[in-house]
Amino acid sequence: MKNVSEKLVWDKIESFNNEDNIEIDFEDYSFSKLKIGIKDDSISTKEINEIDMDTLASVGVNINEDSDSGKYLLFGEKNYVAKPQFAGVEILPIKEALETYPEIMEKYFFKAMETNKNRYTKAVSETVPKGYFIRVKKNVKIKEPLHAGLFMHEEMSAMSLHNIVVLEEGAHLHLITGCTANHTLKGGLHVVVSEQYVGKNAKFINTMIHNWGPEFIVRPSTATVVEKNGFFVNNYYSIKPPRNIKMDPFTHLKGENATAKYMSILFCLPDTHSNIGGTVLMTGENSAAELVARAVNYGGTIVQTGLLIGAAKNTRAHVDCSGLMLSDSGIIEAIPGLRAMHPDARMSHEAAIGKIDTGEVNYLQSKGLDEMQAIALIIRGFLDIGIEGLSPEMEKTIKEIAELSGHGEE
Amino acid sequence: MLTINNLHVEVQDNEVLKSVNLEIPDGEVHALFGPNGSGKSVLIMTIMGYPEYKVTEGSILIDNKDILELDINERVKLGVGLSEQRPPTIKGVKLKNLLELIEHKDKKGQLYVNDMIEKFNIRKFLDRNINDGLSGGEIKQSELFLLLISNPKLLILDEPDSGVDPEKLKKIGGMINESLRDKRFEKRLPSNHLNRNSGLIATHSAAILDYIHVDKAHVMINGEIKCYGNANILMDQIKENGYEYCINCQHKNNM
Ligand SMILES: Nc1ncnc2c1ncn2[C@@H]1O[C@H](COP(=O)(O)OP(=O)(O)OP(=O)(O)O)[C@@H](O)[C@H]1O
Ligand SMILES: [Mg+2]
């Protein structure tokens, strides 16, 4: 006979397993509609109201703001593009890009990622393609971040995306992709395939920001290939988690001296399940991968995984997963993984899960802060992981996450 | 300013303070002597309000107001300020992040803070995590700086001089005197008027007393204040005869 508290633990484990292996029914979200598509699939910014614009801004996407580097928005099934003011940068809805450039099909479309990788990639492959194609030409370096917004506006709808980013040799790009939904929506299904190609000497900072309603299901599948001396940064922030998200973006460091950095920050609420990982395969000599994950858990479930695979000479890898537990009811599981497939691979990991140190809170209070300020400051420090390409808005977001968590403790 | 009556304090179910009585009048600075482990830091942390020190009996009054029910930061608002003997390091939180939150909103206050940063060589610590990797003397410097800018009315210093080299000691003495200067009266009183905040300084050596005028010293032994008197004379006696002298001394504290 199990005692009561033990039973609670077993129940928790069971619901953890159920939620982690959740099988959704695509038709609950009228997914087959996306196989037919709509006739007129463009939208003007005038058709989007201020509240939705604000929601987009919360995920780092400012559609109306002037910018030389261009914008992309998918609003439901409709595309909006602001053309970049630079020669050598292209942003197109993927469907138009496929029609314009036959080489995309040959070189990029389901080339980094297999069509049948999982049931979600397969589902995406069966829809009319939506999403962006972004290409930065050889040696073109864009300083200002390019914004892409993916916005869902209909209750219990599905969004299926296939995004492709190509950085040719020596190109630089910082892309901010914000994924969100109208703030009154409860649920929806968001399925994405992203393929990213970082050429020789190219540098790609990809910042993804999520802000979801309580019943959303999110399934992104990402594959990135990095050539010689290429540099890839993958930043992920979750401001408000969906009910269930599972992602494990894969990067192949193919060329020598290629680098990948994954930085993720998530804030987790009750009744949500976030399984956020990252896999980096290093076959290029001297390539390096680093994965840093920070999670602040206010009662939901967080699984932080990371697998770095060193399969060439002098590859270097480090995984660091840390979680803060702010409530009694949440779960954090940290699975920092290393796989050496070459004797000269140097790999290390660290993981730490704990609650906020009350001694630290008391100390800061003795310097004049109130309890909430002290907690927020400690969380901000915990989340400060030296993110590359951190914009002021994102810094603000981090501050907000920290402050929210401070309030949560009350 | 500070009145402590019959204070009993437990730490992890052990009674550490056994009936402590202490009175610091407005404008006076007192020293607190006593052997290692006698309870000086416990008394100090209890005055500040750290919850792991449980008051089982007695009272602590600031300006005749009982503060035992107040949180740490509420005590700070009343003017209590502490420089800790062994403050924690706070990973990820830079000194400047803390400053942003406690810095005075008005121009004058900000200028004062900047002034103090320069005067006491704090700039090099601003971008570092609080107390992280700082040397013993540097930690004291940072603690005193934070105390200084909070403009306390009652300064509590737990061994501000231990592990500090003679040159830095002078600087630290200067910082303490700066904090003791009562800024509230500056405008209204003639400049020669001696107006000080109150203070309680725990120390083993009288080194710091070369820089700060102390009105009185108390000796804590085994959780009780056993004796009081002139700081310099007491210290000389302790150096010569050990704490035995205080246990048997004629100034038994019978308050
Ligand atoms: N957090 C704690 N947990 C357990 N015991 C404690 C704690 N804090 C203090 N004590 C105990 O209380 C007693 C008094 O300690 P305290 O730190 O006040 O001594 P002190 O007079 O400040 O000594 P020192 O001169 O070495 O700083 C010691 O026996 C110490 O071990
Ligand atoms: Mg002590």
PDB file of N, CA and C in Angstrom, chain A residues 103-162:
ATOM      1  N   GLU A 103      15.616  26.627 -57.545  1.00  0.00           N
ATOM      2  CA  GLU A 103      16.726  26.003 -56.794  1.00  0.00           C
ATOM      3  C   GLU A 103      16.385  25.754 -55.330  1.00  0.00           C
ATOM      4  N   ILE A 104      15.361  26.457 -54.828  1.00  0.00           N
ATOM      5  CA  ILE A 104      14.997  26.245 -53.416  1.00  0.00           C
ATOM      6  C   ILE A 104      14.567  24.802 -53.202  1.00  0.00           C
ATOM      7  N   MET A 105      13.752  24.318 -54.131  1.00  0.00           N
ATOM      8  CA  MET A 105      13.276  22.945 -54.045  1.00  0.00           C
ATOM      9  C   MET A 105      14.454  21.976 -54.081  1.00  0.00           C
ATOM     10  N   GLU A 106      15.424  22.279 -54.936  1.00  0.00           N
ATOM     11  CA  GLU A 106      16.575  21.376 -55.090  1.00  0.00           C
ATOM     12  C   GLU A 106      17.513  21.409 -53.893  1.00  0.00           C
ATOM     13  N   LYS A 107      17.764  22.649 -53.399  1.00  0.00           N
ATOM     14  CA  LYS A 107      18.844  22.776 -52.419  1.00  0.00           C
ATOM     15  C   LYS A 107      18.390  22.892 -50.962  1.00  0.00           C
ATOM     16  N   TYR A 108      17.185  23.440 -50.765  1.00  0.00           N
ATOM     17  CA  TYR A 108      16.840  23.798 -49.391  1.00  0.00           C
ATOM     18  C   TYR A 108      15.557  23.179 -48.838  1.00  0.00           C
ATOM     19  N   PHE A 109      14.608  22.884 -49.680  1.00  0.00           N
ATOM     20  CA  PHE A 109      13.280  22.485 -49.218  1.00  0.00           C
ATOM     21  C   PHE A 109      13.278  21.029 -48.772  1.00  0.00           C
ATOM     22  N   PHE A 110      13.103  20.811 -47.465  1.00  0.00           N
ATOM     23  CA  PHE A 110      13.233  19.471 -46.891  1.00  0.00           C
ATOM     24  C   PHE A 110      14.564  18.830 -47.286  1.00  0.00           C
ATOM     25  N   LYS A 111      15.629  19.628 -47.149  1.00  0.00           N
ATOM     26  CA  LYS A 111      16.960  19.078 -47.421  1.00  0.00           C
ATOM     27  C   LYS A 111      17.771  18.951 -46.117  1.00  0.00           C
ATOM     28  N   ALA A 112      17.630  19.933 -45.221  1.00  0.00           N
ATOM     29  CA  ALA A 112      18.295  19.795 -43.919  1.00  0.00           C
ATOM     30  C   ALA A 112      17.474  18.880 -43.015  1.00  0.00           C
ATOM     31  N   MET A 113      16.184  18.862 -43.274  1.00  0.00           N
ATOM     32  CA  MET A 113      15.243  18.095 -42.453  1.00  0.00           C
ATOM     33  C   MET A 113      14.525  17.070 -43.321  1.00  0.00           C
ATOM     34  N   GLU A 114      14.368  15.865 -42.795  1.00  0.00           N
ATOM     35  CA  GLU A 114      13.613  14.866 -43.541  1.00  0.00           C
ATOM     36  C   GLU A 114      12.122  15.157 -43.446  1.00  0.00           C
ATOM     37  N   THR A 115      11.420  14.898 -44.537  1.00  0.00           N
ATOM     38  CA  THR A 115       9.971  15.106 -44.542  1.00  0.00           C
ATOM     39  C   THR A 115       9.294  14.269 -43.457  1.00  0.00           C
ATOM     40  N   ASN A 116       9.756  13.057 -43.306  1.00  0.00           N
ATOM     41  CA  ASN A 116       9.098  12.154 -42.354  1.00  0.00           C
ATOM     42  C   ASN A 116       9.808  12.068 -41.015  1.00  0.00           C
ATOM     43  N   LYS A 117      10.479  13.116 -40.654  1.00  0.00           N
ATOM     44  CA  LYS A 117      11.200  13.128 -39.370  1.00  0.00           C
ATOM     45  C   LYS A 117      10.260  12.783 -38.216  1.00  0.00           C
ATOM     46  N   ASN A 118       9.089  13.396 -38.234  1.00  0.00           N
ATOM     47  CA  ASN A 118       8.080  13.059 -37.223  1.00  0.00           C
ATOM     48  C   ASN A 118       6.702  13.371 -37.804  1.00  0.00           C
ATOM     49  N   ARG A 119       5.652  13.096 -37.054  1.00  0.00           N
ATOM     50  CA  ARG A 119       4.313  13.275 -37.642  1.00  0.00           C
ATOM     51  C   ARG A 119       4.003  14.750 -37.894  1.00  0.00           C
ATOM     52  N   TYR A 120       4.723  15.630 -37.220  1.00  0.00           N
ATOM     53  CA  TYR A 120       4.471  17.065 -37.422  1.00  0.00           C
ATOM     54  C   TYR A 120       5.146  17.571 -38.701  1.00  0.00           C
ATOM     55  N   THR A 121       6.384  17.117 -38.956  1.00  0.00           N
ATOM     56  CA  THR A 121       7.035  17.528 -40.208  1.00  0.00           C
ATOM     57  C   THR A 121       6.250  16.969 -41.398  1.00  0.00           C
ATOM     58  N   LYS A 122       5.768  15.779 -41.206  1.00  0.00           N
ATOM     59  CA  LYS A 122       4.987  15.147 -42.274  1.00  0.00           C
ATOM     60  C   LYS A 122       3.710  15.959 -42.519  1.00  0.00           C
ATOM     61  N   ALA A 123       3.066  16.373 -41.430  1.00  0.00           N
ATOM     62  CA  ALA A 123       1.838  17.169 -41.563  1.00  0.00           C
ATOM     63  C   ALA A 123       2.126  18.481 -42.293  1.00  0.00           C
ATOM     64  N   VAL A 124       3.226  19.120 -41.939  1.00  0.00           N
ATOM     65  CA  VAL A 124       3.577  20.383 -42.609  1.00  0.00           C
ATOM     66  C   VAL A 124       3.761  20.138 -44.105  1.00  0.00           C
ATOM     67  N   SER A 125       4.406  19.030 -44.446  1.00  0.00           N
ATOM     68  CA  SER A 125       4.700  18.757 -45.861  1.00  0.00           C
ATOM     69  C   SER A 125       3.425  18.570 -46.680  1.00  0.00           C
ATOM     70  N   GLU A 126       2.316  18.298 -45.984  1.00  0.00           N
ATOM     71  CA  GLU A 126       1.062  18.060 -46.708  1.00  0.00           C
ATOM     72  C   GLU A 126       0.209  19.315 -46.866  1.00  0.00           C
ATOM     73  N   THR A 127       0.659  20.432 -46.292  1.00  0.00           N
ATOM     74  CA  THR A 127      -0.143  21.656 -46.388  1.00  0.00           C
ATOM     75  C   THR A 127       0.369  22.550 -47.515  1.00  0.00           C
ATOM     76  N   VAL A 128      -0.449  23.554 -47.873  1.00  0.00           N
ATOM     77  CA  VAL A 128       0.027  24.595 -48.787  1.00  0.00           C
ATOM     78  C   VAL A 128       1.096  25.372 -48.014  1.00  0.00           C
ATOM     79  N   PRO A 129       2.322  25.493 -48.555  1.00  0.00           N
ATOM     80  CA  PRO A 129       3.402  26.070 -47.756  1.00  0.00           C
ATOM     81  C   PRO A 129       3.141  27.518 -47.334  1.00  0.00           C
ATOM     82  N   LYS A 130       3.353  27.760 -46.029  1.00  0.00           N
ATOM     83  CA  LYS A 130       3.262  29.103 -45.454  1.00  0.00           C
ATOM     84  C   LYS A 130       4.560  29.362 -44.717  1.00  0.00           C
ATOM     85  N   GLY A 131       4.852  30.649 -44.528  1.00  0.00           N
ATOM     86  CA  GLY A 131       6.072  30.971 -43.802  1.00  0.00           C
ATOM     87  C   GLY A 131       6.990  31.813 -44.670  1.00  0.00           C
ATOM     88  N   TYR A 132       8.220  31.988 -44.201  1.00  0.00           N
ATOM     89  CA  TYR A 132       9.108  32.894 -44.930  1.00  0.00           C
ATOM     90  C   TYR A 132      10.294  32.177 -45.565  1.00  0.00           C
ATOM     91  N   PHE A 133      10.749  32.793 -46.659  1.00  0.00           N
ATOM     92  CA  PHE A 133      12.050  32.436 -47.221  1.00  0.00           C
ATOM     93  C   PHE A 133      12.905  33.688 -47.101  1.00  0.00           C
ATOM     94  N   ILE A 134      14.031  33.565 -46.409  1.00  0.00           N
ATOM     95  CA  ILE A 134      14.923  34.716 -46.252  1.00  0.00           C
ATOM     96  C   ILE A 134      16.291  34.311 -46.777  1.00  0.00           C
ATOM     97  N   ARG A 135      16.826  35.151 -47.653  1.00  0.00           N
ATOM     98  CA  ARG A 135      18.167  34.847 -48.150  1.00  0.00           C
ATOM     99  C   ARG A 135      19.020  36.099 -48.072  1.00  0.00           C
ATOM    100  N   VAL A 136      20.215  35.954 -47.497  1.00  0.00           N
ATOM    101  CA  VAL A 136      21.169  37.058 -47.470  1.00  0.00           C
ATOM    102  C   VAL A 136      22.331  36.646 -48.358  1.00  0.00           C
ATOM    103  N   LYS A 137      22.584  37.516 -49.355  1.00  0.00           N
ATOM    104  CA  LYS A 137      23.578  37.174 -50.365  1.00  0.00           C
ATOM    105  C   LYS A 137      25.005  37.286 -49.840  1.00  0.00           C
ATOM    106  N   LYS A 138      25.893  36.757 -50.611  1.00  0.00           N
ATOM    107  CA  LYS A 138      27.301  36.676 -50.244  1.00  0.00           C
ATOM    108  C   LYS A 138      27.848  38.005 -49.714  1.00  0.00           C
ATOM    109  N   ASN A 139      28.487  37.934 -48.553  1.00  0.00           N
ATOM    110  CA  ASN A 139      29.150  39.080 -47.899  1.00  0.00           C
ATOM    111  C   ASN A 139      28.245  40.258 -47.549  1.00  0.00           C
ATOM    112  N   VAL A 140      26.952  40.084 -47.649  1.00  0.00           N
ATOM    113  CA  VAL A 140      26.051  41.158 -47.218  1.00  0.00           C
ATOM    114  C   VAL A 140      25.847  41.021 -45.711  1.00  0.00           C
ATOM    115  N   LYS A 141      26.125  42.120 -45.023  1.00  0.00           N
ATOM    116  CA  LYS A 141      26.034  42.061 -43.563  1.00  0.00           C
ATOM    117  C   LYS A 141      24.946  43.012 -43.086  1.00  0.00           C
ATOM    118  N   ILE A 142      23.927  42.463 -42.486  1.00  0.00           N
ATOM    119  CA  ILE A 142      22.821  43.288 -42.020  1.00  0.00           C
ATOM    120  C   ILE A 142      22.961  43.496 -40.532  1.00  0.00           C
ATOM    121  N   LYS A 143      22.985  44.754 -40.148  1.00  0.00           N
ATOM    122  CA  LYS A 143      23.203  45.036 -38.726  1.00  0.00           C
ATOM    123  C   LYS A 143      21.895  44.988 -37.947  1.00  0.00           C
ATOM    124  N   GLU A 144      20.906  45.718 -38.472  1.00  0.00           N
ATOM    125  CA  GLU A 144      19.635  45.818 -37.757  1.00  0.00           C
ATOM    126  C   GLU A 144      18.890  44.476 -37.830  1.00  0.00           C
ATOM    127  N   PRO A 145      18.282  44.055 -36.730  1.00  0.00           N
ATOM    128  CA  PRO A 145      17.583  42.773 -36.800  1.00  0.00           C
ATOM    129  C   PRO A 145      16.390  42.812 -37.755  1.00  0.00           C
ATOM    130  N   LEU A 146      16.166  41.703 -38.390  1.00  0.00           N
ATOM    131  CA  LEU A 146      15.016  41.559 -39.271  1.00  0.00           C
ATOM    132  C   LEU A 146      13.903  40.888 -38.455  1.00  0.00           C
ATOM    133  N   HIS A 147      12.697  41.451 -38.555  1.00  0.00           N
ATOM    134  CA  HIS A 147      11.607  40.931 -37.726  1.00  0.00           C
ATOM    135  C   HIS A 147      10.666  40.026 -38.520  1.00  0.00           C
ATOM    136  N   ALA A 148      10.316  38.914 -37.934  1.00  0.00           N
ATOM    137  CA  ALA A 148       9.292  38.056 -38.530  1.00  0.00           C
ATOM    138  C   ALA A 148       8.273  37.695 -37.453  1.00  0.00           C
ATOM    139  N   GLY A 149       7.016  37.936 -37.768  1.00  0.00           N
ATOM    140  CA  GLY A 149       5.963  37.626 -36.798  1.00  0.00           C
ATOM    141  C   GLY A 149       5.083  36.504 -37.309  1.00  0.00           C
ATOM    142  N   LEU A 150       4.728  35.593 -36.436  1.00  0.00           N
ATOM    143  CA  LEU A 150       3.825  34.506 -36.800  1.00  0.00           C
ATOM    144  C   LEU A 150       2.659  34.578 -35.828  1.00  0.00           C
ATOM    145  N   PHE A 151       1.524  35.009 -36.345  1.00  0.00           N
ATOM    146  CA  PHE A 151       0.427  35.401 -35.467  1.00  0.00           C
ATOM    147  C   PHE A 151      -0.822  34.584 -35.744  1.00  0.00           C
ATOM    148  N   MET A 152      -1.368  33.978 -34.701  1.00  0.00           N
ATOM    149  CA  MET A 152      -2.604  33.207 -34.858  1.00  0.00           C
ATOM    150  C   MET A 152      -3.763  34.009 -34.287  1.00  0.00           C
ATOM    151  N   HIS A 153      -4.886  34.071 -35.054  1.00  0.00           N
ATOM    152  CA  HIS A 153      -5.969  34.947 -34.589  1.00  0.00           C
ATOM    153  C   HIS A 153      -7.316  34.251 -34.468  1.00  0.00           C
ATOM    154  N   GLU A 154      -7.336  32.949 -34.714  1.00  0.00           N
ATOM    155  CA  GLU A 154      -8.624  32.260 -34.672  1.00  0.00           C
ATOM    156  C   GLU A 154      -8.581  31.150 -33.626  1.00  0.00           C
ATOM    157  N   GLU A 155      -9.626  31.093 -32.800  1.00  0.00           N
ATOM    158  CA  GLU A 155      -9.675  30.093 -31.725  1.00  0.00           C
ATOM    159  C   GLU A 155      -9.623  28.676 -32.298  1.00  0.00           C
ATOM    160  N   MET A 156      -8.824  27.828 -31.662  1.00  0.00           N
ATOM    161  CA  MET A 156      -8.686  26.411 -32.005  1.00  0.00           C
ATOM    162  C   MET A 156      -8.345  26.177 -33.481  1.00  0.00           C
ATOM    163  N   SER A 157      -7.548  27.097 -34.036  1.00  0.00           N
ATOM    164  CA  SER A 157      -7.122  26.905 -35.418  1.00  0.00           C
ATOM    165  C   SER A 157      -5.725  26.291 -35.423  1.00  0.00           C
ATOM    166  N   ALA A 158      -5.259  25.958 -36.619  1.00  0.00           N
ATOM    167  CA  ALA A 158      -3.900  25.436 -36.757  1.00  0.00           C
ATOM    168  C   ALA A 158      -3.092  26.380 -37.617  1.00  0.00           C
ATOM    169  N   MET A 159      -1.815  26.498 -37.317  1.00  0.00           N
ATOM    170  CA  MET A 159      -0.902  27.217 -38.202  1.00  0.00           C
ATOM    171  C   MET A 159       0.221  26.259 -38.540  1.00  0.00           C
ATOM    172  N   SER A 160       0.465  26.133 -39.831  1.00  0.00           N
ATOM    173  CA  SER A 160       1.529  25.243 -40.273  1.00  0.00           C
ATOM    174  C   SER A 160       2.538  26.079 -41.044  1.00  0.00           C
ATOM    175  N   LEU A 161       3.800  25.940 -40.718  1.00  0.00           N
ATOM    176  CA  LEU A 161       4.804  26.808 -41.328  1.00  0.00           C
ATOM    177  C   LEU A 161       5.993  26.025 -41.839  1.00  0.00           C
ATOM    178  N   HIS A 162       6.542  26.536 -42.912  1.00  0.00           N
ATOM    179  CA  HIS A 162       7.826  26.016 -43.364  1.00  0.00           C
ATOM    180  C   HIS A 162       8.720  27.216 -43.663  1.00  0.00           C
TER     181      HIS A 162
END
